[in-house]
PDB file of C-alpha atoms in Angstrom:
ATOM      1  CA  UNK B  12     -20.875  27.644 -12.694  1.00  0.00           C
ATOM      2  CA  UNK B  13     -17.401  27.675 -13.830  1.00  0.00           C
ATOM      3  CA  UNK B  14     -15.156  24.527 -12.847  1.00  0.00           C
ATOM      4  CA  UNK B  15     -12.744  26.273 -10.801  1.00  0.00           C
ATOM      5  CA  UNK B  16     -15.459  27.899  -8.628  1.00  0.00           C
ATOM      6  CA  UNK B  17     -17.090  24.417  -8.184  1.00  0.00           C
ATOM      7  CA  UNK B  18     -14.032  23.201  -6.818  1.00  0.00           C
ATOM      8  CA  UNK B  19     -13.507  25.787  -4.413  1.00  0.00           C
ATOM      9  CA  UNK B  20     -16.994  25.053  -2.823  1.00  0.00           C
ATOM     10  CA  UNK B  21     -16.254  21.424  -2.636  1.00  0.00           C
ATOM     11  CA  UNK B  22     -13.117  22.167  -0.804  1.00  0.00           C
ATOM     12  CA  UNK B  23     -14.945  24.450   1.419  1.00  0.00           C
ATOM     13  CA  UNK B  24     -17.655  21.941   2.033  1.00  0.00           C
ATOM     14  CA  UNK B  25     -15.126  19.276   3.001  1.00  0.00           C
ATOM     15  CA  UNK B  26     -13.380  21.536   5.907  1.00  0.00           C
ATOM     16  CA  UNK B  27     -16.701  22.226   7.170  1.00  0.00           C
ATOM     17  CA  UNK B  28     -18.139  18.751   7.710  1.00  0.00           C
ATOM     18  CA  UNK B  29     -18.798  17.416  11.309  1.00  0.00           C
ATOM     19  CA  UNK B  30     -15.624  15.628  11.448  1.00  0.00           C
ATOM     20  CA  UNK B  31     -12.494  17.110  10.310  1.00  0.00           C
ATOM     21  CA  UNK B  32     -10.746  15.217   7.473  1.00  0.00           C
ATOM     22  CA  UNK B  33      -7.748  14.819   9.086  1.00  0.00           C
ATOM     23  CA  UNK B  34      -9.277  13.056  11.986  1.00  0.00           C
ATOM     24  CA  UNK B  35     -11.128  10.880   9.497  1.00  0.00           C
ATOM     25  CA  UNK B  36      -7.986   9.576   8.172  1.00  0.00           C
ATOM     26  CA  UNK B  37      -6.568   9.007  11.337  1.00  0.00           C
ATOM     27  CA  UNK B  38      -9.360   6.878  12.447  1.00  0.00           C
ATOM     28  CA  UNK B  39      -9.438   5.130   9.278  1.00  0.00           C
ATOM     29  CA  UNK B  40      -5.898   4.274   9.283  1.00  0.00           C
ATOM     30  CA  UNK B  41      -6.251   2.846  12.950  1.00  0.00           C
ATOM     31  CA  UNK B  42      -9.092   0.878  11.922  1.00  0.00           C
ATOM     32  CA  UNK B  43      -7.672  -0.496   8.533  1.00  0.00           C
ATOM     33  CA  UNK B  44      -4.390  -1.286  10.505  1.00  0.00           C
ATOM     34  CA  UNK B  45      -6.068  -2.989  13.518  1.00  0.00           C
ATOM     35  CA  UNK B  46      -8.247  -5.153  10.867  1.00  0.00           C
ATOM     36  CA  UNK B  47      -5.091  -6.098   8.861  1.00  0.00           C
ATOM     37  CA  UNK B  48      -3.563  -7.267  12.309  1.00  0.00           C
ATOM     38  CA  UNK B  49      -6.326  -9.342  13.008  1.00  0.00           C
ATOM     39  CA  UNK B  50      -6.179 -10.817   9.481  1.00  0.00           C
ATOM     40  CA  UNK B  51      -2.670 -11.694   9.804  1.00  0.00           C
ATOM     41  CA  UNK B  52      -2.650 -13.247  13.205  1.00  0.00           C
ATOM     42  CA  UNK B  53      -5.700 -15.410  12.493  1.00  0.00           C
ATOM     43  CA  UNK B  54      -4.690 -16.702   8.998  1.00  0.00           C
ATOM     44  CA  UNK B  55      -0.930 -16.945   8.925  1.00  0.00           C
ATOM     45  CA  UNK B  56       1.091 -15.406  11.842  1.00  0.00           C
ATOM     46  CA  UNK B  57       4.664 -14.495  11.901  1.00  0.00           C
ATOM     47  CA  UNK B  58       7.518 -17.135  10.957  1.00  0.00           C
ATOM     48  CA  UNK B  59       8.951 -19.079  13.391  1.00  0.00           C
ATOM     49  CA  UNK B  60      12.377 -17.687  13.397  1.00  0.00           C
ATOM     50  CA  UNK B  61      11.029 -14.063  13.399  1.00  0.00           C
ATOM     51  CA  UNK B  62      13.545 -12.752  16.218  1.00  0.00           C
ATOM     52  CA  UNK B  63      16.542 -14.254  14.558  1.00  0.00           C
ATOM     53  CA  UNK B  64      15.556 -12.723  11.073  1.00  0.00           C
ATOM     54  CA  UNK B  65      15.136  -9.333  12.309  1.00  0.00           C
ATOM     55  CA  UNK B  66      18.732  -9.153  12.687  1.00  0.00           C
ATOM     56  CA  UNK B  67      19.431  -9.632   8.899  1.00  0.00           C
ATOM     57  CA  UNK B  68      19.519  -6.887   6.585  1.00  0.00           C
ATOM     58  CA  UNK B  69      17.427  -8.500   3.924  1.00  0.00           C
ATOM     59  CA  UNK B  70      14.523  -9.063   6.557  1.00  0.00           C
ATOM     60  CA  UNK B  71      14.645  -5.342   7.596  1.00  0.00           C
ATOM     61  CA  UNK B  72      14.707  -4.311   4.030  1.00  0.00           C
ATOM     62  CA  UNK B  73      11.364  -5.799   3.381  1.00  0.00           C
ATOM     63  CA  UNK B  74       9.802  -3.544   6.303  1.00  0.00           C
ATOM     64  CA  UNK B  75      11.527  -0.459   5.129  1.00  0.00           C
ATOM     65  CA  UNK B  76      10.265  -0.933   1.824  1.00  0.00           C
ATOM     66  CA  UNK B  77       6.397  -1.471   2.710  1.00  0.00           C
ATOM     67  CA  UNK B  78       6.692   0.951   5.290  1.00  0.00           C
ATOM     68  CA  UNK B  79       7.863   3.586   3.100  1.00  0.00           C
ATOM     69  CA  UNK B  80       4.972   2.726   0.562  1.00  0.00           C
ATOM     70  CA  UNK B  81       2.259   3.201   3.318  1.00  0.00           C
ATOM     71  CA  UNK B  82       3.571   6.650   4.299  1.00  0.00           C
ATOM     72  CA  UNK B  83       3.632   7.836   0.910  1.00  0.00           C
ATOM     73  CA  UNK B  84       0.664   6.522  -0.381  1.00  0.00           C
ATOM     74  CA  UNK B  85      -1.336   7.800   2.822  1.00  0.00           C
ATOM     75  CA  UNK B  86       0.018  11.436   1.923  1.00  0.00           C
ATOM     76  CA  UNK B  87      -1.100  11.123  -1.596  1.00  0.00           C
ATOM     77  CA  UNK B  88      -4.500   9.472  -0.822  1.00  0.00           C
ATOM     78  CA  UNK B  89      -5.273  12.647   1.614  1.00  0.00           C
ATOM     79  CA  UNK B  90      -4.394  14.868  -1.160  1.00  0.00           C
ATOM     80  CA  UNK B  91      -6.700  13.127  -3.517  1.00  0.00           C
ATOM     81  CA  UNK B  92      -9.488  13.406  -0.999  1.00  0.00           C
ATOM     82  CA  UNK B  93      -9.727  17.122  -1.367  1.00  0.00           C
ATOM     83  CA  UNK B  94     -10.818  18.391  -4.734  1.00  0.00           C
ATOM     84  CA  UNK B  95      -8.209  20.730  -6.735  1.00  0.00           C
ATOM     85  CA  UNK B  96      -5.477  19.777  -4.380  1.00  0.00           C
ATOM     86  CA  UNK B  97      -1.834  19.793  -5.909  1.00  0.00           C
ATOM     87  CA  UNK B  98      -0.735  16.220  -5.852  1.00  0.00           C
ATOM     88  CA  UNK B  99       2.342  16.769  -8.008  1.00  0.00           C
ATOM     89  CA  UNK B 100       4.734  16.592  -4.983  1.00  0.00           C
ATOM     90  CA  UNK B 101       3.443  13.395  -3.184  1.00  0.00           C
ATOM     91  CA  UNK B 102       2.900  11.952  -6.711  1.00  0.00           C
ATOM     92  CA  UNK B 103       6.477  12.314  -7.424  1.00  0.00           C
ATOM     93  CA  UNK B 104       7.279  11.287  -3.946  1.00  0.00           C
ATOM     94  CA  UNK B 105       6.035   7.689  -4.704  1.00  0.00           C
ATOM     95  CA  UNK B 106       9.095   7.200  -7.078  1.00  0.00           C
ATOM     96  CA  UNK B 107      10.978   6.818  -3.844  1.00  0.00           C
ATOM     97  CA  UNK B 108       9.640   3.050  -3.494  1.00  0.00           C
ATOM     98  CA  UNK B 109      10.552   1.558  -6.979  1.00  0.00           C
ATOM     99  CA  UNK B 110      13.785   3.702  -7.039  1.00  0.00           C
ATOM    100  CA  UNK B 111      14.836   1.957  -3.571  1.00  0.00           C
ATOM    101  CA  UNK B 112      13.619  -1.463  -4.791  1.00  0.00           C
ATOM    102  CA  UNK B 113      15.834  -1.155  -7.934  1.00  0.00           C
ATOM    103  CA  UNK B 114      18.622  -0.364  -6.126  1.00  0.00           C
ATOM    104  CA  UNK B 115      18.101  -3.301  -3.687  1.00  0.00           C
ATOM    105  CA  UNK B 116      17.760  -5.390  -6.833  1.00  0.00           C
ATOM    106  CA  UNK B 117      20.840  -4.294  -8.364  1.00  0.00           C
ATOM    107  CA  UNK B 118      22.856  -4.858  -5.086  1.00  0.00           C
ATOM    108  CA  UNK B 119      21.172  -8.286  -4.960  1.00  0.00           C
ATOM    109  CA  UNK B 120      22.521  -9.057  -8.791  1.00  0.00           C
ATOM    110  CA  UNK B 121      26.114  -7.946  -7.743  1.00  0.00           C
ATOM    111  CA  UNK B 122      26.392 -10.012  -4.741  1.00  0.00           C
ATOM    112  CA  UNK B 123      24.513 -13.104  -5.614  1.00  0.00           C
ATOM    113  CA  UNK B 124      25.958 -15.561  -8.053  1.00  0.00           C
ATOM    114  CA  UNK B 125      24.094 -15.926 -11.213  1.00  0.00           C
ATOM    115  CA  UNK B 126      23.303 -19.491 -10.461  1.00  0.00           C
ATOM    116  CA  UNK B 127      21.198 -18.395  -7.779  1.00  0.00           C
ATOM    117  CA  UNK B 128      19.214 -15.595  -9.112  1.00  0.00           C
ATOM    118  CA  UNK B 129      16.104 -17.686 -10.337  1.00  0.00           C
ATOM    119  CA  UNK B 130      15.672 -19.578  -7.054  1.00  0.00           C
ATOM    120  CA  UNK B 131      16.024 -16.085  -5.180  1.00  0.00           C
ATOM    121  CA  UNK B 132      13.445 -14.623  -7.546  1.00  0.00           C
ATOM    122  CA  UNK B 133      11.079 -17.668  -7.317  1.00  0.00           C
ATOM    123  CA  UNK B 134      11.395 -18.298  -3.506  1.00  0.00           C
ATOM    124  CA  UNK B 135       9.295 -20.831  -2.026  1.00  0.00           C
ATOM    125  CA  UNK B 136       5.883 -18.756  -1.270  1.00  0.00           C
ATOM    126  CA  UNK B 137       4.464 -17.395  -4.362  1.00  0.00           C
ATOM    127  CA  UNK B 138       1.199 -18.981  -3.783  1.00  0.00           C
ATOM    128  CA  UNK B 139       1.124 -17.831  -0.296  1.00  0.00           C
ATOM    129  CA  UNK B 140       2.092 -14.248  -1.147  1.00  0.00           C
ATOM    130  CA  UNK B 141      -0.119 -13.733  -3.740  1.00  0.00           C
ATOM    131  CA  UNK B 142      -3.211 -15.058  -1.789  1.00  0.00           C
ATOM    132  CA  UNK B 143      -2.528 -13.505   1.725  1.00  0.00           C
ATOM    133  CA  UNK B 144      -1.505 -10.060   0.825  1.00  0.00           C
ATOM    134  CA  UNK B 145      -4.775  -9.389  -1.096  1.00  0.00           C
ATOM    135  CA  UNK B 146      -6.777 -11.165   1.826  1.00  0.00           C
ATOM    136  CA  UNK B 147      -5.159  -9.139   4.642  1.00  0.00           C
ATOM    137  CA  UNK B 148      -5.367  -6.014   2.518  1.00  0.00           C
ATOM    138  CA  UNK B 149      -9.228  -6.191   1.164  1.00  0.00           C
ATOM    139  CA  UNK B 150     -10.676  -4.895   4.639  1.00  0.00           C
ATOM    140  CA  UNK B 151      -8.331  -1.880   4.790  1.00  0.00           C
ATOM    141  CA  UNK B 152      -9.193  -1.139   0.993  1.00  0.00           C
ATOM    142  CA  UNK B 153     -12.676  -1.120   1.961  1.00  0.00           C
ATOM    143  CA  UNK B 154     -12.247   1.443   5.136  1.00  0.00           C
ATOM    144  CA  UNK B 155     -10.061   3.710   2.848  1.00  0.00           C
ATOM    145  CA  UNK B 156     -12.802   3.852   0.020  1.00  0.00           C
ATOM    146  CA  UNK B 157     -15.467   4.560   2.789  1.00  0.00           C
ATOM    147  CA  UNK B 158     -13.075   7.196   4.121  1.00  0.00           C
ATOM    148  CA  UNK B 159     -12.631   8.882   0.842  1.00  0.00           C
ATOM    149  CA  UNK B 160     -16.637   9.523   0.822  1.00  0.00           C
ATOM    150  CA  UNK B 161     -15.959  12.046   3.600  1.00  0.00           C
ATOM    151  CA  UNK B 162     -13.809  14.258   1.177  1.00  0.00           C
ATOM    152  CA  UNK B 163     -14.621  15.162  -2.556  1.00  0.00           C
ATOM    153  CA  UNK B 164     -12.215  13.256  -4.599  1.00  0.00           C
ATOM    154  CA  UNK B 165     -12.469  15.020  -8.178  1.00  0.00           C
ATOM    155  CA  UNK B 166     -10.574  11.666  -9.592  1.00  0.00           C
ATOM    156  CA  UNK B 167     -12.095   8.683  -7.660  1.00  0.00           C
ATOM    157  CA  UNK B 168     -10.675   6.442  -9.902  1.00  0.00           C
ATOM    158  CA  UNK B 169      -7.033   7.357  -9.136  1.00  0.00           C
ATOM    159  CA  UNK B 170      -8.044   7.865  -5.499  1.00  0.00           C
ATOM    160  CA  UNK B 171      -9.520   4.305  -5.560  1.00  0.00           C
ATOM    161  CA  UNK B 172      -6.340   2.956  -6.983  1.00  0.00           C
ATOM    162  CA  UNK B 173      -4.142   4.692  -4.197  1.00  0.00           C
ATOM    163  CA  UNK B 174      -6.551   3.352  -1.931  1.00  0.00           C
ATOM    164  CA  UNK B 175      -5.510   0.158  -2.948  1.00  0.00           C
ATOM    165  CA  UNK B 176      -1.812   0.832  -2.911  1.00  0.00           C
ATOM    166  CA  UNK B 177      -2.219   1.976   0.671  1.00  0.00           C
ATOM    167  CA  UNK B 178      -4.020  -0.985   1.932  1.00  0.00           C
ATOM    168  CA  UNK B 179      -1.488  -2.885   0.053  1.00  0.00           C
ATOM    169  CA  UNK B 180       1.456  -1.792   1.734  1.00  0.00           C
ATOM    170  CA  UNK B 181      -0.089  -2.313   5.240  1.00  0.00           C
ATOM    171  CA  UNK B 182      -0.936  -5.699   4.067  1.00  0.00           C
ATOM    172  CA  UNK B 183       2.525  -6.435   2.546  1.00  0.00           C
ATOM    173  CA  UNK B 184       3.889  -5.116   5.996  1.00  0.00           C
ATOM    174  CA  UNK B 185       2.237  -7.662   8.047  1.00  0.00           C
ATOM    175  CA  UNK B 186       2.622 -10.423   5.550  1.00  0.00           C
ATOM    176  CA  UNK B 187       6.695  -9.738   5.303  1.00  0.00           C
ATOM    177  CA  UNK B 188       6.608 -10.930   9.024  1.00  0.00           C
ATOM    178  CA  UNK B 189       5.557 -14.185   7.812  1.00  0.00           C
ATOM    179  CA  UNK B 190       7.426 -14.571   4.353  1.00  0.00           C
ATOM    180  CA  UNK B 191      10.565 -16.531   4.695  1.00  0.00           C
ATOM    181  CA  UNK B 192      11.526 -15.439   0.977  1.00  0.00           C
ATOM    182  CA  UNK B 193      13.573 -12.168   2.105  1.00  0.00           C
ATOM    183  CA  UNK B 194      15.430 -11.531  -1.448  1.00  0.00           C
ATOM    184  CA  UNK B 195      14.875  -8.039  -2.726  1.00  0.00           C
ATOM    185  CA  UNK B 196      14.124 -10.063  -6.231  1.00  0.00           C
ATOM    186  CA  UNK B 197      11.067 -11.754  -4.625  1.00  0.00           C
ATOM    187  CA  UNK B 198       9.832  -8.547  -3.023  1.00  0.00           C
ATOM    188  CA  UNK B 199      10.140  -6.488  -5.997  1.00  0.00           C
ATOM    189  CA  UNK B 200       8.176  -8.989  -7.997  1.00  0.00           C
ATOM    190  CA  UNK B 201       5.772 -10.803  -6.142  1.00  0.00           C
ATOM    191  CA  UNK B 202       4.772  -8.153  -3.422  1.00  0.00           C
ATOM    192  CA  UNK B 203       4.281  -5.989  -6.394  1.00  0.00           C
ATOM    193  CA  UNK B 204       2.052  -8.205  -8.276  1.00  0.00           C
ATOM    194  CA  UNK B 205      -0.156  -8.947  -5.074  1.00  0.00           C
ATOM    195  CA  UNK B 206      -0.339  -5.476  -4.037  1.00  0.00           C
ATOM    196  CA  UNK B 207      -1.511  -4.782  -7.705  1.00  0.00           C
ATOM    197  CA  UNK B 208      -4.523  -6.769  -7.369  1.00  0.00           C
ATOM    198  CA  UNK B 209      -5.830  -4.595  -4.365  1.00  0.00           C
ATOM    199  CA  UNK B 210      -4.668  -1.445  -6.668  1.00  0.00           C
ATOM    200  CA  UNK B 211      -7.104  -3.018  -9.364  1.00  0.00           C
ATOM    201  CA  UNK B 212      -9.963  -3.307  -6.974  1.00  0.00           C
ATOM    202  CA  UNK B 213      -9.448   0.106  -5.518  1.00  0.00           C
ATOM    203  CA  UNK B 214      -9.447   1.426  -9.270  1.00  0.00           C
ATOM    204  CA  UNK B 215     -12.930  -0.458 -10.238  1.00  0.00           C
ATOM    205  CA  UNK B 216     -14.613   0.388  -6.884  1.00  0.00           C
ATOM    206  CA  UNK B 217     -13.282   3.798  -6.465  1.00  0.00           C
ATOM    207  CA  UNK B 218     -15.827   5.605  -8.565  1.00  0.00           C
ATOM    208  CA  UNK B 219     -18.821   3.589  -7.034  1.00  0.00           C
ATOM    209  CA  UNK B 220     -17.592   4.016  -3.409  1.00  0.00           C
ATOM    210  CA  UNK B 221     -15.791   7.117  -3.082  1.00  0.00           C
ATOM    211  CA  UNK B 222     -18.093   9.387  -5.239  1.00  0.00           C
ATOM    212  CA  UNK B 223     -19.961  12.489  -3.863  1.00  0.00           C
TER     213      UNK B 223
END
C-alpha cells in the first residue's frame, strides 16, 4: 500500500470514530485545566498581593505569554493528531511566543540599570518555579497524550513534545499567579527551563502512549 493512500485511510478513520476529535480535544482541555487548577490551589495557591500585582504591566505580561503559548500549542497539537495534516502554518506561528519574549527582554535591558540585570534574572523563586510548573503540568500532559490516541499522529514523538509544551503552558499560567518574580528575564529563562522538562517527558512517552 502506498504511503499517501495509507495516510488518507487513517485520516478517514479518525473522522469516523464514535467521538469527533474536536470534542475529544475540548474535553481533554477542560480536564487538563481542571487538574492543573486543583494541583495549583492544593500545592501553592496565588501570591498574597495578587490583586495589586494584577495592575502592573510585568505581571500581566506573564499571562499574555503563557496563554499565547497555550493557544498556539493547542492548535499545533490538534493538527499533529491527524496524519498527513499540514502543520507548517501552526508550527511557524509558535515563533510568536519566543519573539514576544525577546522583545520584552530587550525592553527590560533597555529600561533596567545594568547593576539590576542579574538580580532580575536570578529572582528569588527558581527552585519553586522549576519544581511546581512540572508538578502542575504532569497530569495535563498525561491527559493530552491519551487524547492523541483518539487520533492517528504520524509523528508521535513530535506530538508528544507539543503535548508537553501545551501542558507546560497551562501549568505556567497557573504558576504565574503565585510567582513574585515578574521580570521578563526570569520568565524567559526559568519558565522555559521548567516547561522544557514537560516537553522532554512528552517526547519520551509520546511514541509509547500516543501510538496507534
